[in-house]
PDB file of C-alpha atoms in Angstrom:
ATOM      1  CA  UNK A   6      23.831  29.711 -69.139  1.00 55.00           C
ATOM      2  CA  UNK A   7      25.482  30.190 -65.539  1.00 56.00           C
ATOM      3  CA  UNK A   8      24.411  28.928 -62.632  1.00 55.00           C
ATOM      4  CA  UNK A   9      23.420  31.013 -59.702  1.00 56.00           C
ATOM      5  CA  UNK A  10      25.225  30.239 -56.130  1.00 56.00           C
ATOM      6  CA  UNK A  11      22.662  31.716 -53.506  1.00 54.00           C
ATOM      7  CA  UNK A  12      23.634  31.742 -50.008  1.00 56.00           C
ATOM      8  CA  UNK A  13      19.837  32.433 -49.109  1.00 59.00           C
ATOM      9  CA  UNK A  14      19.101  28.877 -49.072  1.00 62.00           C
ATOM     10  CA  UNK A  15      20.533  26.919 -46.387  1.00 67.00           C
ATOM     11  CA  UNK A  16      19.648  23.761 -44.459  1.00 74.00           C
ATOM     12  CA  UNK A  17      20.112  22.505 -40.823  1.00 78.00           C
ATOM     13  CA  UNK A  18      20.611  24.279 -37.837  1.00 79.00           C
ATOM     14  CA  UNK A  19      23.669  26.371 -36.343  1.00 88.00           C
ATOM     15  CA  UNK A  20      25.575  25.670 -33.381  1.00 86.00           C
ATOM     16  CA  UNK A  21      23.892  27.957 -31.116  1.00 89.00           C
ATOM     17  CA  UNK A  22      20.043  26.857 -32.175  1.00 87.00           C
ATOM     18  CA  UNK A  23      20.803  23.469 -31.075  1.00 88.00           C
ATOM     19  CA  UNK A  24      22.768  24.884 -27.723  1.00 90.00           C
ATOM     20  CA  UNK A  25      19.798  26.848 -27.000  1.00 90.00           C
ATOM     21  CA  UNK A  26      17.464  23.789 -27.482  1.00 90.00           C
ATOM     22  CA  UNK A  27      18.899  21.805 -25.527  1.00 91.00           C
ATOM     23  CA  UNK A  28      19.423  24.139 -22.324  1.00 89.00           C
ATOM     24  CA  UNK A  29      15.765  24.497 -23.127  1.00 90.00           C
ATOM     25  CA  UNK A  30      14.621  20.703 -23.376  1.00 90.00           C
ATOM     26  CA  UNK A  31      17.373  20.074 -20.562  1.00 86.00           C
ATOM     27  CA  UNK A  32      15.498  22.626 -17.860  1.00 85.00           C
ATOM     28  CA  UNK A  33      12.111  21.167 -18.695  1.00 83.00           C
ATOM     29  CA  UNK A  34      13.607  17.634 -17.902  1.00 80.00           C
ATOM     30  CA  UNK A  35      14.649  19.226 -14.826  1.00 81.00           C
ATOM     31  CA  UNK A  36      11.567  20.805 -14.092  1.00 77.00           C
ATOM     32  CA  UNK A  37       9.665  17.708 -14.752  1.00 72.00           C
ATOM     33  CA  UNK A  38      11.474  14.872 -13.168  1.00 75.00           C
ATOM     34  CA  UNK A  39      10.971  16.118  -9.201  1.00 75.00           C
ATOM     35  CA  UNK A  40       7.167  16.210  -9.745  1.00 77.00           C
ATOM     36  CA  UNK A  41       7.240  12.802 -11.406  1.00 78.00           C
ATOM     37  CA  UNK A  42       8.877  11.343  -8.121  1.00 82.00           C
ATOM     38  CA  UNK A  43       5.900  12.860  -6.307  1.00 85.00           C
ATOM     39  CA  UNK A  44       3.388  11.372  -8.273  1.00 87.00           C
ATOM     40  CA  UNK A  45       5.401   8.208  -7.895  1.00 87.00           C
ATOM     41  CA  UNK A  46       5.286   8.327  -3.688  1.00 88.00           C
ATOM     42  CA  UNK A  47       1.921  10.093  -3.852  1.00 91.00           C
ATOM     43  CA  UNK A  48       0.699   6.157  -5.989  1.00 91.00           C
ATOM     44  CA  UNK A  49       2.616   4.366  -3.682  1.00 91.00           C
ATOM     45  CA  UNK A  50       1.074   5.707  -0.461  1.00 92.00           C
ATOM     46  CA  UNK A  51      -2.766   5.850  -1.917  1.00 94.00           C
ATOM     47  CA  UNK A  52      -1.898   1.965  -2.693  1.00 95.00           C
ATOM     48  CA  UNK A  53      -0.959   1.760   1.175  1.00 95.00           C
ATOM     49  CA  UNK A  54      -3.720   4.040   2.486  1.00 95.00           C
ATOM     50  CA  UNK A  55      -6.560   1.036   0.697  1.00 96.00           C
ATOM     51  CA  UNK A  56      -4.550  -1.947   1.230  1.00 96.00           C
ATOM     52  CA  UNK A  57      -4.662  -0.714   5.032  1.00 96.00           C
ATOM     53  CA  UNK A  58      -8.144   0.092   4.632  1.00 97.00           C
ATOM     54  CA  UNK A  59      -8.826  -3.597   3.379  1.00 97.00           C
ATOM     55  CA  UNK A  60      -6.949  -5.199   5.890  1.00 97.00           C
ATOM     56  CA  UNK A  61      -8.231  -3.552   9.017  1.00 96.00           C
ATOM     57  CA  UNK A  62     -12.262  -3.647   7.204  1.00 97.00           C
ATOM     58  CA  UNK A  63     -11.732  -7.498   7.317  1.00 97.00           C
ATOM     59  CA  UNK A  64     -10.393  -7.431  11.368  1.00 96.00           C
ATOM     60  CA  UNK A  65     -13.354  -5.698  12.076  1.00 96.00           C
ATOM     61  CA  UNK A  66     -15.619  -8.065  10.247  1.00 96.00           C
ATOM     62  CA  UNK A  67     -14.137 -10.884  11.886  1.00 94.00           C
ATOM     63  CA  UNK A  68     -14.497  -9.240  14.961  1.00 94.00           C
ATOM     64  CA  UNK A  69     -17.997  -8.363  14.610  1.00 94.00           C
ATOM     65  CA  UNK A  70     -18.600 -12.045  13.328  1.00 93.00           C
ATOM     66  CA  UNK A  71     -16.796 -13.499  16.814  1.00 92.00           C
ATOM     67  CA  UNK A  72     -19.318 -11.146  18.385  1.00 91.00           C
ATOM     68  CA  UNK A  73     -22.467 -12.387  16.495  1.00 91.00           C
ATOM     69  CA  UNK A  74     -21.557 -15.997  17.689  1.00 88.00           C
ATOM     70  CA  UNK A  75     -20.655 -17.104  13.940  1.00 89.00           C
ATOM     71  CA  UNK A  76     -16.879 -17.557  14.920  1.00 87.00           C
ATOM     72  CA  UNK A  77     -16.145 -20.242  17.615  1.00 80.00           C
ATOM     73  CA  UNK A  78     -13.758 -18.262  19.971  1.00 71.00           C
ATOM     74  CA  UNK A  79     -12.758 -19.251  23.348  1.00 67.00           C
ATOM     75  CA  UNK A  80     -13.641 -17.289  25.935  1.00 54.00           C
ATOM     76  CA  UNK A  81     -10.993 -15.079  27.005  1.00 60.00           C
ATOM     77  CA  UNK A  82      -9.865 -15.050  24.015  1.00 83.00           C
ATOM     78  CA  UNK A  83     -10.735 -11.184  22.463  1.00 88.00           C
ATOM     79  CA  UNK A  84     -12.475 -12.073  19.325  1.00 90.00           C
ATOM     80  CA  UNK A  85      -9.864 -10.755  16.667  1.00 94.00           C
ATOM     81  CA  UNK A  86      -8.522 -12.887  14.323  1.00 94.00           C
ATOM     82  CA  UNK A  87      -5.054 -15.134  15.239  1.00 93.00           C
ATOM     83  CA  UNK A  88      -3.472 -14.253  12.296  1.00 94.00           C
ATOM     84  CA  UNK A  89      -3.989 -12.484   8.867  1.00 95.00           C
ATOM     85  CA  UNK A  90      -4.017 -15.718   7.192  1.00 95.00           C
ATOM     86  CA  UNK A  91      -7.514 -16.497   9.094  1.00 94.00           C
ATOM     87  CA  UNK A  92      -8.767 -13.469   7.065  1.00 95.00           C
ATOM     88  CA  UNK A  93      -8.383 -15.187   3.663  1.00 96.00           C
ATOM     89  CA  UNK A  94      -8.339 -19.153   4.985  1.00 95.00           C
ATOM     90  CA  UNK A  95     -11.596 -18.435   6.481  1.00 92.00           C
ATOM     91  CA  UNK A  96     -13.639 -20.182   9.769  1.00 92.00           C
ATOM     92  CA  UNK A  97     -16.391 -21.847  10.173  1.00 89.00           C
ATOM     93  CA  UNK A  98     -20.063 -20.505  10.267  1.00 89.00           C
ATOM     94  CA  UNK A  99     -20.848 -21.385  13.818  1.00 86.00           C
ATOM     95  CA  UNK A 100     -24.672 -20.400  13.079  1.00 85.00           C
ATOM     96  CA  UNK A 101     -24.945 -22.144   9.971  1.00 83.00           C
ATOM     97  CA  UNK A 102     -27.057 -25.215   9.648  1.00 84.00           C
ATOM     98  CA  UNK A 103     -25.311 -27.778   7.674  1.00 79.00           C
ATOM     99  CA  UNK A 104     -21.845 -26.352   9.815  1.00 71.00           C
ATOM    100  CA  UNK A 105     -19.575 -26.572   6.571  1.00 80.00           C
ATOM    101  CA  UNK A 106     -20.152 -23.488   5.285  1.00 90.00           C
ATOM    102  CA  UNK A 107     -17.204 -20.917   5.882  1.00 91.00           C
ATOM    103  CA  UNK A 108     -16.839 -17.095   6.093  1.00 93.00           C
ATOM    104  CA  UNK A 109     -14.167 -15.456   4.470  1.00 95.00           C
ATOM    105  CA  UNK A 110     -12.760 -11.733   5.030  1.00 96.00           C
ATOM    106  CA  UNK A 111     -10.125 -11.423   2.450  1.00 96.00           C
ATOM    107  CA  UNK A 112      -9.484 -12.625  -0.862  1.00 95.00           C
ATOM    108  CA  UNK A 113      -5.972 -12.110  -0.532  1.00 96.00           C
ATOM    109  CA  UNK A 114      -3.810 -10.179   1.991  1.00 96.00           C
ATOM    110  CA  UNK A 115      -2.860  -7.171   0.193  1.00 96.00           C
ATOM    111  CA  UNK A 116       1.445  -6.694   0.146  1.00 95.00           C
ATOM    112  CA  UNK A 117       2.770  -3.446   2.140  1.00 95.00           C
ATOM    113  CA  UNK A 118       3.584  -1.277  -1.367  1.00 94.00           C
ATOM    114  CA  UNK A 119       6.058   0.210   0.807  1.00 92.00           C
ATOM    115  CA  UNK A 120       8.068  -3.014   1.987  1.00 91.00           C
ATOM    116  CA  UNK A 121      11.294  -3.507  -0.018  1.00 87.00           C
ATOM    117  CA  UNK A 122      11.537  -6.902   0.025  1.00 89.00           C
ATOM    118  CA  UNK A 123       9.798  -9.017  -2.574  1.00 88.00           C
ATOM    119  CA  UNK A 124      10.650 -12.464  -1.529  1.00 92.00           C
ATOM    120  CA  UNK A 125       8.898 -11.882   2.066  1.00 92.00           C
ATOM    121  CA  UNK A 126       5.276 -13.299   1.801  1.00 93.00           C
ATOM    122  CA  UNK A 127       2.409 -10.684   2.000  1.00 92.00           C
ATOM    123  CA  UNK A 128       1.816 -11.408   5.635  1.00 93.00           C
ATOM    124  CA  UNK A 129       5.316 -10.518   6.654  1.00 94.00           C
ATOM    125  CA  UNK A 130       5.385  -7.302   5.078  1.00 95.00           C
ATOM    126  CA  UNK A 131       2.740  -5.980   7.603  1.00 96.00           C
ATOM    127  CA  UNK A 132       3.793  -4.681  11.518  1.00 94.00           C
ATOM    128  CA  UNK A 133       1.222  -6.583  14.017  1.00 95.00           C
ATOM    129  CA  UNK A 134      -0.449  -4.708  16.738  1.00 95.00           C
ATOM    130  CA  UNK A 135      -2.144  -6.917  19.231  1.00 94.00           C
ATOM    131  CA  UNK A 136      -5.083  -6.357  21.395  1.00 94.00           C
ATOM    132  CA  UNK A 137      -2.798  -6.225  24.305  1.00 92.00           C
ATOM    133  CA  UNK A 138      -0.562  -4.360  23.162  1.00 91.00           C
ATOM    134  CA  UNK A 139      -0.619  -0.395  23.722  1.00 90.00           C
ATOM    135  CA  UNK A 140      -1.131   2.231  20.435  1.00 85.00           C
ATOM    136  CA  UNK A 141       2.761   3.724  20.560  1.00 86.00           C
ATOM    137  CA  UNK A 142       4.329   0.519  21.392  1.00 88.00           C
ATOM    138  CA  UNK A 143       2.902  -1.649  19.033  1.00 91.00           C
ATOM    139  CA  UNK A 144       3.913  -5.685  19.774  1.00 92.00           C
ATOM    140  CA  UNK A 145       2.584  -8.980  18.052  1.00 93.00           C
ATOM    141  CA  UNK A 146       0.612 -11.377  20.384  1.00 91.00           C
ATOM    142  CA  UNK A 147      -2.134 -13.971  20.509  1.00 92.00           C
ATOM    143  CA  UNK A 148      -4.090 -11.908  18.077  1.00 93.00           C
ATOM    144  CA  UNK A 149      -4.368  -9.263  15.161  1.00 94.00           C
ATOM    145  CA  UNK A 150      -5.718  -6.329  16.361  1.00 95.00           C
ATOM    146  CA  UNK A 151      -4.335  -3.648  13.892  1.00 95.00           C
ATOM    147  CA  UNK A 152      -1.841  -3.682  11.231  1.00 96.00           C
ATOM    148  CA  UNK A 153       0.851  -1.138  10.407  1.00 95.00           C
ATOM    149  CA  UNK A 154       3.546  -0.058   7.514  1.00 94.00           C
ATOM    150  CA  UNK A 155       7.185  -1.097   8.709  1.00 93.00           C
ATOM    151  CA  UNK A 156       8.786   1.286   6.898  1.00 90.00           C
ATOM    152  CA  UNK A 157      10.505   4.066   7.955  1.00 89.00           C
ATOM    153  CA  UNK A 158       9.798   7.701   6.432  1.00 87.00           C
ATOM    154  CA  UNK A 159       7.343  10.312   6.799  1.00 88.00           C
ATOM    155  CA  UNK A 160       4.381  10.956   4.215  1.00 89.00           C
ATOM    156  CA  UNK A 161       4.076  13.735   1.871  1.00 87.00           C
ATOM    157  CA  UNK A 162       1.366  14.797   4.159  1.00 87.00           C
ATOM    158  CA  UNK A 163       3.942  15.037   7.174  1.00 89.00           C
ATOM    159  CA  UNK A 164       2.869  12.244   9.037  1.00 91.00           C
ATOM    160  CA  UNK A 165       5.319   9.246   9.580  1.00 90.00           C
ATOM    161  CA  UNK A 166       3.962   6.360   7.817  1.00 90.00           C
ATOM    162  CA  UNK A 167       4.106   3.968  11.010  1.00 87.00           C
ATOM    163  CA  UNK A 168       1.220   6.274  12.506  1.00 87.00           C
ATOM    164  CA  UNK A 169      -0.904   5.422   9.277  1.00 86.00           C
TER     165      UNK A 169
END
């Protein structure tokens, strides 16, 4: 008996199939990678939006405790925390009985997700705004008043972060 040689069965793919598949698989890596860098800013600037939110929730409650009388402020001073530290340290209850109890505003002070540099402590990634200080000229002082993002760049929303 002879053996038949057919040329109708072959295996593996010619030169041009794979060309084509990878031009193919090559635009849809194109394609894909720009909208992964927007879900990438789009995280990073909902993480800033709460940790802002968190921050400037516990100035107000510290401020609104200074005004109840439960934080021991000096007179002229303008009831907002000295520092962001405060927030998580806590003070003292000034209206409670047994005076040892404190009142805390933070668990931690979140990090700026935007700040580049991991060995500055959380604090330090944060832009102070005191009480004296006017809105578009923002300057540290005697007191927290607001916090803002120090870095530089605008939003995908168009807004500069800074004016966050």
């Amino acid at each position: 008996m002879k053996a038949h040689k057919s040329s109708a069965h072959r295996s593996g793919f010619t030169l041009i199939e794979m060309v084509i598949t990878v031009a193919i698989v090559g635009l849809l890596a194109s394609a894909a990678f720009p909208m992964a860098e927007v879900a990438v800013q789009r995280s990073r600037e909902s993480e800033l939006h709460e940790a802002l939110r968190q921050i400037r929730s516990a100035i107000d409650a510290y401020k609104q405790a200074a005004d109840e009388g439960r934080v021991l402020a000096e007179a002229q001073k303008t009831g907002y925390p000295p520092t962001l530290q405060v927030l998580v340290d806590g003070v003292a209850d000034a209206k409670s009985p047994n005076k040892d109890q404190k009142i805390y505003f933070l668990r931690r002070i979140p990090r700026d997700p935007l700040s580049t540099d991991a060995s500055l402590p959380a604090e330090a990634t944060w832009g102070k705004r005191s009480y004296a200080s006017p809105p578009d000229a923002p300057q540290e002082g005697e007191d927290v008043y607001d916090v803002y993002t120090l870095a530089t760049g605008v939003a995908l929303n168009g807004i500069p972060y800074r004016q966050w």
